[in-house]
XYZ file of C-alpha atoms in Angstrom:
578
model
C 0.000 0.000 0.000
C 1.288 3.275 -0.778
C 0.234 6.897 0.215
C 1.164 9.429 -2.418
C 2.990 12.772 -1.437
C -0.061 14.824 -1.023
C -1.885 13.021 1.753
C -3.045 15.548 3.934
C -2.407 13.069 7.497
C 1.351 14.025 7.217
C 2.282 17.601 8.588
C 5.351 18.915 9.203
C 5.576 17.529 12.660
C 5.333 14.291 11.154
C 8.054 14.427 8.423
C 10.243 16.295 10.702
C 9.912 13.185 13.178
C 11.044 11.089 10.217
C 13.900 12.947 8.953
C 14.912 12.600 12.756
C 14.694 8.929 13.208
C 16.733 8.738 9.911
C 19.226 11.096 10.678
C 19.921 11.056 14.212
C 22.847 12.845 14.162
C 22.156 15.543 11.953
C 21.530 19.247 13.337
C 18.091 20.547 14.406
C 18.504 23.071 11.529
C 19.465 20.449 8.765
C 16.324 18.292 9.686
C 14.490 21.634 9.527
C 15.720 22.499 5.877
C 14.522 18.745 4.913
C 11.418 18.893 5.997
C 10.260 22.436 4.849
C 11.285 21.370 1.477
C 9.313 18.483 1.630
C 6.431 20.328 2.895
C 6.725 23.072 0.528
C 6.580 19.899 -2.456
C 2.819 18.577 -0.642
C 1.503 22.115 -1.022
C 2.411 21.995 -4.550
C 0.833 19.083 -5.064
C -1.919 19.644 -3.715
C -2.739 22.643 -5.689
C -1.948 20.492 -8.628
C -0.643 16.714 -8.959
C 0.820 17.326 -12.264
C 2.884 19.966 -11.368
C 5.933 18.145 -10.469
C 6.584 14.513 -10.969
C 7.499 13.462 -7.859
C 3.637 14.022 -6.661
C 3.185 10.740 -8.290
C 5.848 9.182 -6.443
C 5.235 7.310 -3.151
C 6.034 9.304 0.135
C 8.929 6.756 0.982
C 10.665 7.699 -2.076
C 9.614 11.218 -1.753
C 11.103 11.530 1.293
C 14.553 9.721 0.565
C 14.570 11.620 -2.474
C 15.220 14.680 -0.242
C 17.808 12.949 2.053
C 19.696 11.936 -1.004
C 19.233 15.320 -2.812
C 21.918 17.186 -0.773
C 24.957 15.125 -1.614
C 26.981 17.217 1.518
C 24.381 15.773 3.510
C 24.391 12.535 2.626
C 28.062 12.419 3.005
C 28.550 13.775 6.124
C 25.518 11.375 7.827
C 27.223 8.088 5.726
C 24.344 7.875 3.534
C 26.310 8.107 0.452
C 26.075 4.580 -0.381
C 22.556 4.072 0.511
C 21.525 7.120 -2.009
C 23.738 5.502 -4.855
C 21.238 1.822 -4.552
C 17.833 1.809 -6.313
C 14.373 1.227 -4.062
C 14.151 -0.681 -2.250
C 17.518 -1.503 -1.478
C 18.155 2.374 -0.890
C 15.567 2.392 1.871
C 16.877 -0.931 3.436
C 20.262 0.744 3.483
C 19.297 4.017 5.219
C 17.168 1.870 7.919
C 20.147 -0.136 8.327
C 22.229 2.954 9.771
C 19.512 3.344 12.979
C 21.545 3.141 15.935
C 18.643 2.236 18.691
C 21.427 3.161 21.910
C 21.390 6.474 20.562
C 21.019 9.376 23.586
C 21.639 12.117 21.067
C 20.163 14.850 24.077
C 18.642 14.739 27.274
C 18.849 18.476 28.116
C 14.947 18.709 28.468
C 15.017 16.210 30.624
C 17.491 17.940 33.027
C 15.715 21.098 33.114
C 13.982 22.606 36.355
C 10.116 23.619 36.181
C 11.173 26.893 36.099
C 13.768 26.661 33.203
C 11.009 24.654 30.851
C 8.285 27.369 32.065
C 10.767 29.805 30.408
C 12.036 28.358 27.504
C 7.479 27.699 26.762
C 6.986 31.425 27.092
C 9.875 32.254 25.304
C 9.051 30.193 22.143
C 6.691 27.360 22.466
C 7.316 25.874 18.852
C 10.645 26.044 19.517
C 10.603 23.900 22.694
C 8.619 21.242 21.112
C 10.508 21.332 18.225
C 13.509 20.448 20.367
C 11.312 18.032 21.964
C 10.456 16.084 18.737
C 14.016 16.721 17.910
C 15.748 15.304 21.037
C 13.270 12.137 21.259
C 12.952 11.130 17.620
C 16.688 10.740 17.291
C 16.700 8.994 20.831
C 13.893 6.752 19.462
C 14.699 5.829 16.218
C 11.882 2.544 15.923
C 9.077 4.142 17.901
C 5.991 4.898 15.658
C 6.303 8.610 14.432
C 2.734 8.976 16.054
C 3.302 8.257 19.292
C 6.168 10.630 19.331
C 3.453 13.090 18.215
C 1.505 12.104 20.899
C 3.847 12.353 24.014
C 4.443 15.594 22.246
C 0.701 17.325 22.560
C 0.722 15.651 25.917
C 4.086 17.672 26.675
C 2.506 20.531 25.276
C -0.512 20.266 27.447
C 1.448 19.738 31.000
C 3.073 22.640 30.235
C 0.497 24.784 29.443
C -0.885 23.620 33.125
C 1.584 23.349 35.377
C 3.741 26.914 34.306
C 0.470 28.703 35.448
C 0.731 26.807 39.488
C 2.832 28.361 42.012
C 4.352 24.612 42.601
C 5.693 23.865 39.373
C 7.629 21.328 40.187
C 4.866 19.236 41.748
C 2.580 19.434 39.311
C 5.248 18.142 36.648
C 5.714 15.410 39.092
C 1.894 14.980 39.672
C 1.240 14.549 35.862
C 4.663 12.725 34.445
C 4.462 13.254 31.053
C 7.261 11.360 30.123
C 9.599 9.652 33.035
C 12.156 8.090 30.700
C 12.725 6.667 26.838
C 11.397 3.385 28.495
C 7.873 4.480 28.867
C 7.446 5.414 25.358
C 9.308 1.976 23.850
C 8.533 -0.517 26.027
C 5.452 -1.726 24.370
C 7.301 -1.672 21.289
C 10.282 -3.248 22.224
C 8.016 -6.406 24.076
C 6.103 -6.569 20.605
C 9.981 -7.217 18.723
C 11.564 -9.431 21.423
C 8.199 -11.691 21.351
C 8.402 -11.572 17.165
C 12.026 -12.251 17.676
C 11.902 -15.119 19.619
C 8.267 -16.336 18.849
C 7.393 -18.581 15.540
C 5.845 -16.311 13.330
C 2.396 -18.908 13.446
C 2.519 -18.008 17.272
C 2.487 -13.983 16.996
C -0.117 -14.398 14.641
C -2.048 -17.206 17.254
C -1.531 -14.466 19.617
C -3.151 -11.594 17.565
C -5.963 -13.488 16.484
C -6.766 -14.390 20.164
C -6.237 -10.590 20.746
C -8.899 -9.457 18.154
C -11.470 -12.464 18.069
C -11.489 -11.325 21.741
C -11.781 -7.959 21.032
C -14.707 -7.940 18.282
C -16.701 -10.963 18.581
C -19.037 -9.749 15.817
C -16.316 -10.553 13.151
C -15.984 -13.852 11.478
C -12.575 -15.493 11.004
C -12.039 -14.235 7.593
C -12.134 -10.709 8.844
C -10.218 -11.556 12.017
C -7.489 -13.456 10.003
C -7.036 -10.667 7.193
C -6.921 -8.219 10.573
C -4.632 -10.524 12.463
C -1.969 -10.667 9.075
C -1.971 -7.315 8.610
C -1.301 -6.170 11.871
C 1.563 -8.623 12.237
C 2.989 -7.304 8.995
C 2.617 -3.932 10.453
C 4.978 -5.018 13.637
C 7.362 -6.343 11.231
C 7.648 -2.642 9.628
C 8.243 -1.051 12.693
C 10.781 -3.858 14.418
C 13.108 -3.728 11.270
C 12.634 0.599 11.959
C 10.787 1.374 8.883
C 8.359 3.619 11.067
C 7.330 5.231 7.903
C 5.881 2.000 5.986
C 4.922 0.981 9.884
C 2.664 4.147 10.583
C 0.735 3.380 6.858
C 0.226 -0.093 7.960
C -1.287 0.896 10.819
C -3.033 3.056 9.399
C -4.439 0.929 6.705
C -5.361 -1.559 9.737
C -7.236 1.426 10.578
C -9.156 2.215 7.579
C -10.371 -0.936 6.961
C -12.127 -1.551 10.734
C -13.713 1.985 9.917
C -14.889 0.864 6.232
C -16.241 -2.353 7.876
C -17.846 -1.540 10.892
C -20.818 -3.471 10.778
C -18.854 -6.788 10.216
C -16.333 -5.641 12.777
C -17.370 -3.552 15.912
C -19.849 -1.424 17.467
C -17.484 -0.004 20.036
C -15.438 2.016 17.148
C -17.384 4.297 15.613
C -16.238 7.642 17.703
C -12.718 6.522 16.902
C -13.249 6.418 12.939
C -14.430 10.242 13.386
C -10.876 11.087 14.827
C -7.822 11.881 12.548
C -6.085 9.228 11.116
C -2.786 9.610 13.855
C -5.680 9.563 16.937
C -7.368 6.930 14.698
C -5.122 4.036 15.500
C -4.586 4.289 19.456
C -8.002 5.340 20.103
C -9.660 1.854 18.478
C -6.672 -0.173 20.255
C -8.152 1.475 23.704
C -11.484 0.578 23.308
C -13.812 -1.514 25.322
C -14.103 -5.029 23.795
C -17.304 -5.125 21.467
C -20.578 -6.942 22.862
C -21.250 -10.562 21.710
C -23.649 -11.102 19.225
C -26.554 -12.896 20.972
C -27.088 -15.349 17.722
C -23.420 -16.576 18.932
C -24.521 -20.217 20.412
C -22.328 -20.191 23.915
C -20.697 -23.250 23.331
C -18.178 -24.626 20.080
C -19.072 -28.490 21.410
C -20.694 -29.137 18.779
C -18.029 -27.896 15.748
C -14.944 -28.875 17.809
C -15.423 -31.735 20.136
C -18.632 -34.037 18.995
C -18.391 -33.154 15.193
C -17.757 -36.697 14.110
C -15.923 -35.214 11.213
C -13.497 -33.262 13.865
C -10.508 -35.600 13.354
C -10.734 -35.068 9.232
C -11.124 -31.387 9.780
C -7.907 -31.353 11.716
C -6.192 -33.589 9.736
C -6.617 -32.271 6.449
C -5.344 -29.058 7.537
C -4.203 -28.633 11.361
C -2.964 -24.816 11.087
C -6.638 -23.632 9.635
C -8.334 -25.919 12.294
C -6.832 -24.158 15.292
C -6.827 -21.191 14.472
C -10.815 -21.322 13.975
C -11.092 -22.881 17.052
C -8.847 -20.023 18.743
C -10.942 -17.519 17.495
C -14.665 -19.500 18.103
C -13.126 -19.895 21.286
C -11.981 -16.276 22.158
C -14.630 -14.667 21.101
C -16.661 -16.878 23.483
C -14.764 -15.967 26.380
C -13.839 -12.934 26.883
C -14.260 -13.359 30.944
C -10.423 -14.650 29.967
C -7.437 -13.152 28.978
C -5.293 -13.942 25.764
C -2.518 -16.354 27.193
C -5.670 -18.818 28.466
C -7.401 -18.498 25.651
C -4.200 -19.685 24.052
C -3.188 -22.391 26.267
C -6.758 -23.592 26.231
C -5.882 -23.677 22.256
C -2.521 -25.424 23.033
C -4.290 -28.128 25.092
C -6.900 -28.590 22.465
C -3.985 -29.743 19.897
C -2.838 -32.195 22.046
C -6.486 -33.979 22.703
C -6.625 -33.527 19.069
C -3.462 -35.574 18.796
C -3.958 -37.805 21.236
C -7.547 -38.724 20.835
C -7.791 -38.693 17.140
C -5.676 -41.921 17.161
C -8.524 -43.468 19.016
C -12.513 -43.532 17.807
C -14.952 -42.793 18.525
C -12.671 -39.132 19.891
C -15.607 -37.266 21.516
C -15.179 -38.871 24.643
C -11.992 -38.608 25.113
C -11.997 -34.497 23.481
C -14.237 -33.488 26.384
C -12.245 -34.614 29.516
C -9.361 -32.601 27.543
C -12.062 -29.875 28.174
C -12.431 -30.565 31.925
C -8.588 -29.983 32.547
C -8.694 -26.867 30.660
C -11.523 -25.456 33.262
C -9.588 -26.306 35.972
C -6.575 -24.433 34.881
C -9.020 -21.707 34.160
C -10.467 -22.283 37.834
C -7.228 -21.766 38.632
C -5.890 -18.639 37.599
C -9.327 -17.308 38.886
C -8.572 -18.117 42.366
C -5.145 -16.609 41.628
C -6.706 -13.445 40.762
C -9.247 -13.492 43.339
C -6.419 -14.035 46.605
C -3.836 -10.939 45.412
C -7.424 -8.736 44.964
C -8.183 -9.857 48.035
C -5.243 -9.376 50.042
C -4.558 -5.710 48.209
C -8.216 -5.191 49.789
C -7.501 -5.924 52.912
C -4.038 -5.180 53.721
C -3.715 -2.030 51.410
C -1.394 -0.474 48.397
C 1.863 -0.272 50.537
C 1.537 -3.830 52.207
C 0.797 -5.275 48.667
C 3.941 -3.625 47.213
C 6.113 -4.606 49.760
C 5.153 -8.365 49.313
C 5.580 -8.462 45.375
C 8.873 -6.351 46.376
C 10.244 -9.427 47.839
C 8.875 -11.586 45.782
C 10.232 -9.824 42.366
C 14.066 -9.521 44.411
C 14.208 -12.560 45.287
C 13.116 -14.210 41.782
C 15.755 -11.190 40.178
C 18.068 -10.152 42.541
C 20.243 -8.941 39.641
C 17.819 -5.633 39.146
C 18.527 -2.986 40.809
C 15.709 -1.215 43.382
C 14.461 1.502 40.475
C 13.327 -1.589 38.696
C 11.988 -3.674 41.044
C 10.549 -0.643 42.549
C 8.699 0.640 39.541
C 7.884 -3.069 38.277
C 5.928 -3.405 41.603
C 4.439 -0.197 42.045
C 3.340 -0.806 38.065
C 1.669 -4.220 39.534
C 0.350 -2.620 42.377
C -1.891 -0.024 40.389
C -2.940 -2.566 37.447
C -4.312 -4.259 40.436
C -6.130 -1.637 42.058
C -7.586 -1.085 38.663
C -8.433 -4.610 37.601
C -9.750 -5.726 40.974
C -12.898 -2.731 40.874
C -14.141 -4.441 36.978
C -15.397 -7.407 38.817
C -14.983 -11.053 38.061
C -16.189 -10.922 34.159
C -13.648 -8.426 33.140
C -10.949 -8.732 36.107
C -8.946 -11.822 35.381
C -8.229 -10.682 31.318
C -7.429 -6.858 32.880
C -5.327 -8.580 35.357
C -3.316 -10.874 32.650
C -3.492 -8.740 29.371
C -1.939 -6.103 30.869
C 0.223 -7.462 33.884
C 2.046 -9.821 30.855
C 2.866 -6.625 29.500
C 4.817 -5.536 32.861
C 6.261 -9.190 33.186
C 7.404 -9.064 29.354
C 9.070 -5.447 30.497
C 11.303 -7.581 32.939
C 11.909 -9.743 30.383
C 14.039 -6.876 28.489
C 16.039 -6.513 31.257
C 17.543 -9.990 31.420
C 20.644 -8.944 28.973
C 21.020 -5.534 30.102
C 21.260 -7.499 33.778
C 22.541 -11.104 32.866
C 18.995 -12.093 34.923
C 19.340 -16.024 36.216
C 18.503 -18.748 33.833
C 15.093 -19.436 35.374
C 13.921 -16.401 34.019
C 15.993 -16.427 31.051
C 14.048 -19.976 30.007
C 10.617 -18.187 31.267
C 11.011 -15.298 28.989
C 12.623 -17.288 25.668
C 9.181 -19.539 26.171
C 5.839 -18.871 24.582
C 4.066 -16.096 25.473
C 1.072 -18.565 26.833
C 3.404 -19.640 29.397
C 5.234 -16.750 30.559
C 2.781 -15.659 33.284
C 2.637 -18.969 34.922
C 6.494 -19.634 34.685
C 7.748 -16.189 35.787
C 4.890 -16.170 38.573
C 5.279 -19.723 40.038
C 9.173 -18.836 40.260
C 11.007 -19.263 43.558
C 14.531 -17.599 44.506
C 17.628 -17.546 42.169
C 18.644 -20.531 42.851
C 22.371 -19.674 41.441
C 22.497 -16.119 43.009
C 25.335 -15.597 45.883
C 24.978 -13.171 47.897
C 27.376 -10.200 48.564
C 28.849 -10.029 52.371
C 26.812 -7.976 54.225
C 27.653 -4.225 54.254
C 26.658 -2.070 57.595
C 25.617 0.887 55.256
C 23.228 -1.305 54.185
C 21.208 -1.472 57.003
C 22.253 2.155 58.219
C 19.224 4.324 59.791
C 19.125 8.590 59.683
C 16.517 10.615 60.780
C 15.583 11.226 57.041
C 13.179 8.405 58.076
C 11.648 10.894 60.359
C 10.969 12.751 57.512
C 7.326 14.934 57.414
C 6.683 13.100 53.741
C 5.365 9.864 53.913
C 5.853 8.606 49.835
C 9.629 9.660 50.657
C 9.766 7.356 54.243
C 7.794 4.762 52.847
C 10.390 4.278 49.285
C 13.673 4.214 51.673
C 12.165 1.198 53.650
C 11.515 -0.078 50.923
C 14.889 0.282 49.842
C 16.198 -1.234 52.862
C 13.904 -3.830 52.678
C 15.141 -4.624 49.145
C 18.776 -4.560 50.287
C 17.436 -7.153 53.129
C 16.263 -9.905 50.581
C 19.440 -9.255 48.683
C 21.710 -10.435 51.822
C 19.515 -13.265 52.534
C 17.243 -13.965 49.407
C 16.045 -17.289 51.185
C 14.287 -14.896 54.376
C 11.206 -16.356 55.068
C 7.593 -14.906 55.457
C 7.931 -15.250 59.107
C 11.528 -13.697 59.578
C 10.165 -10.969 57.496
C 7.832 -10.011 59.728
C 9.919 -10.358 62.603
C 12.098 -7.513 61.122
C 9.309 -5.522 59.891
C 8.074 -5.418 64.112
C 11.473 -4.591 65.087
C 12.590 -1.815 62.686
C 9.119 -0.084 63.325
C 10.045 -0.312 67.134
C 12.936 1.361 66.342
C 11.915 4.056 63.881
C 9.048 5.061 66.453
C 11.375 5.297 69.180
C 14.018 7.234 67.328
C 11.839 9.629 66.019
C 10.385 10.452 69.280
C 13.931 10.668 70.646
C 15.376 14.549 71.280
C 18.493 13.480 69.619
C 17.397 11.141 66.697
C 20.652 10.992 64.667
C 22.225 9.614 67.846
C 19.555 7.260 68.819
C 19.647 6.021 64.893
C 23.832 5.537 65.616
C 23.248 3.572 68.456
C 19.887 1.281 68.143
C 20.626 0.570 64.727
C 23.558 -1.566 65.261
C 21.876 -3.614 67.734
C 18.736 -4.241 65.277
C 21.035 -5.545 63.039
C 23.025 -7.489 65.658
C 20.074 -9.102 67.224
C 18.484 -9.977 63.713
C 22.026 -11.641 62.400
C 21.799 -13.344 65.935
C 18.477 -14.719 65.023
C 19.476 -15.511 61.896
C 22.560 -17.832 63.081
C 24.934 -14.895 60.885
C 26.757 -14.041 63.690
């Protein structure tokens, strides 16, 4: 699919973005020049198409075109060999010289409230031109439009939070962007899973995604949907964010052009631009099932006497009909058990087939699959539960000791943000209720579990979790869940300025106190990652004793000096350390 040079979608924001990714480590001003050249060739086209040939040209070639145009340009940014190869080697070449470690700038991320207050009054476009300068070159595989995005959302913090008197809370307050990782970690779990998956089992996993997402469409529409989208992700993972973003957006066009056979839920979406277009359909609520869908598939897939033919004759279109018959069924699940109840059906299939007659033996392949489901229920149910009863803070601490002692190689920023990630999808899922808790719960908490998954080169991360995360993507909640300690990890000797108290713990903000226990906590499962429940409380009783009675003391640095030793003494005594 191409888009010609005078679609009206791509603005100067837009091209400027691209020019960026390509170019990282070209000037603001150079990427400028490009782009107003380019823009100055759409307005000429689209006062008249004939007027130049390259209006006829697709906007990929349009656009490298330009790049290649200046040869000084191309020289000095190492693109002169790219521009001498023909389309679509040329592009290939010029996606090839991405560099994703690239930090080409971080200065507006160093900048005080007051300093980006300034620099907004001063000159607004210029500001968020140095934003979209500074993260596109950082960035060079994220999709152009959500770089647009976290730009108007820049945009609109600022416009906020330079008119408070606490600027520098109300930045905090509304975090518009905390780091590169927030805006690429979706994208970079998508790759790693398309890296390491079997291309039939990112596809599995997008048409459990959509059939569970728009009931209403048969599996023709669902596969074509399913293809395309994957084809999209393989644009974007290989950096071509330009072919990636008119994927997308031709994902986009044709749910809007077939709403009836698709979804109900998208209509207000199809009414937004075509950049809002795409993330506004893949936020909506899932679509209502049709009520002429029967509420069971027993009769296609399990008593069918004809089942074992079907399969036989062609096993890869057989499952995936029953994944999507299935998931569109159930959407009280998430994706990984609608795909491990898919998983569990090929192996009844292959097992049972062999004898006759198969239904029998089919539907007690059923029965285990409900009691894994019954499972992961229950699962759901206790950590709502105990978040219930015991609060945000309690909850965090005892996924903070779970997540150490299953990692210890992270350091606390991770573990701490992993958790506290955990801790609101929870408070979130927990208030939908059964029917829509458990696939909140799981659709989204894979997402943070896939996020620690990235970290396992960056941190050499045990083998356990190495095997967890190289695994399918049906089976990564349940292995990296069920986990126990490292197994391999050695602890460091212990350190006293580990476990070394100051009346900052006496401090007047609680978020503040609350973090360094946590901290210290932390450090206390890395000294002795195989603590149990009950020694944890233990030390939790003791160290509260002692920050109560320190902070009431007249001299609380001193009392800190001297009770803190003996906390740590008496524990290490406890602990047969000493």
């Amino acid at each position: 699919m191409h888009t010609e040079i005078t679609a009206p979608t791509y603005v100067f924001s837009s091209i400027f973005v691209l020019y960026s990714q390509a170019a990282q480590k070209a000037t603001f001003e150079e990427l400028r020049r490009l782009t107003e050249d380019v823009v100055e060739l759409t307005k000429k086209c689209a006062a008249d198409g004939q007027s130049d040939p390259a209006c006829n040209k697709p906007l990929s070639t349009a656009l490298l075109d330009e790049l290649c145009h200046e040869q000084a340009f191309a020289e000095k940014h190492g693109f002169t060999e790219c521009c001498a190869k023909a389309d679509p080697e040329r592009n290939e070449c010029v996606l090839s010289k991405k560099n994703a470690t690239s930090t080409h700038f971080n200065t507006l991320e160093k900048q005080s409230a007051e300093e980006k207050c300034k620099a907004y009054q001063d000159d607004r476009h210029q500001l968020l031109g140095d934003f979209f300068y500074e993260f596109s070159t950082s960035l060079p595989f994220i999709l152009p439009s959500t770089l647009l995005h976290a730009g108007y959302k820049y945009d609109n913090v600022l416009k906020t939070c330079c008119q408070e008197a606490d600027k520098d809370a109300c930045f905090q307050e509304k975090v518009y962007v905390h780091s590169h990782h927030c805006m690429c970690s979706q994208h970079n779990v998508e790759c790693a899973w398309m890296l390491f998956s079997h291309l039939f089992c990112f596809v599995s996993r997008k048409v459990a995604q959509l059939s569970h997402k728009f009931p209403k469409a048969e599996f023709a529409v669902i596969s074509e949907l399913a293809e395309d989208t994957v084809h999209a992700h393989q644009e974007c993972c290989k950096g071509d964010t330009l072919e990636c973003l008119l994927d997308r957006g031709h994902v986009a066009e044709f749910i809007c052009t077939h709403q009836d056979a698709v979804s109900s839920k998208v209509k207000s979406c199809c009414e937004k631009d075509i950049l809002d277009r795409e993330d506004c359909i893949a936020n909506t609520e899932p679509d209502d099932k049709p009520e002429s869908l029967s509420e069971s598939i027993k009769d296609e897939f399990v008593t069918n006497k004809d089942v074992c033919q079907h399969y036989s004759h062609n096993k890869t279109l057989h499952l995936a009909k029953f994944l999507h018959e299935y998931g569109r069924r159930h959407q009280e699940l998430s994706y990984r058990l609608i795909l491990i109840v898919t998983k569990k059906y090929e192996h009844s299939l292959e097992e049972c087939c062999q004898h006759e007659p198969a239904a029998e033996c089919l539907e007690k392949g059923g029965e285990e699959s409900n009691k894994l489901i019954a499972e992961a229920q229950e699962v759901i149910k206790y950590h709502c539960d105990f978040q219930e009863k015991k609060g945000d803070y309690v909850f965090q601490n005892e996924l903070l000791v779970r997540f150490t002692k299953k990692a210890p190689q992270l350091i606390f920023e991770e573990v701490y943000e992993f958790t506290k990630n955990f801790v609101e999808l929870s408070s979130k899922c927990c208030k939908l209720g059964e029917a829509k808790g458990l696939p909140c719960a799981e659709n989204y908490g894979s997402i943070v579990l896939e996020a620690i998954c990235q970290k396992r080169e960056d941190h050499h991360l045990n083998k356990q979790i190495c095997k967890c995360c190289t695994d399918s993507y049906a089976s990564l909640w349940d292995c990296l869940t069920k986990l126990g300690a490292d197994p391999e990890f050695v602890p460091a000797p212990y350190a006293p300025e580990l476990c070394t108290y100051h009346t900052d713990l006496c401090s007047a903000n609680e978020k503040e106190v609350g973090i360094k226990k946590q901290k210290l906590l932390y450090n206390l499962i890395k000294y002795r990652p195989t603590i149990t429940k009950e020694q944890v409380a233990a030390v939790t009783v003791d160290f509260t004793s002692l920050v109560t009675q320190c902070c009431a003391a007249e001299n609380q640095e001193e009392c800190f000096a001297t009770e803190g030793p003996k906390l740590v003494e008496k524990t290490q005594t406890a602990w047969g350390d000493n």
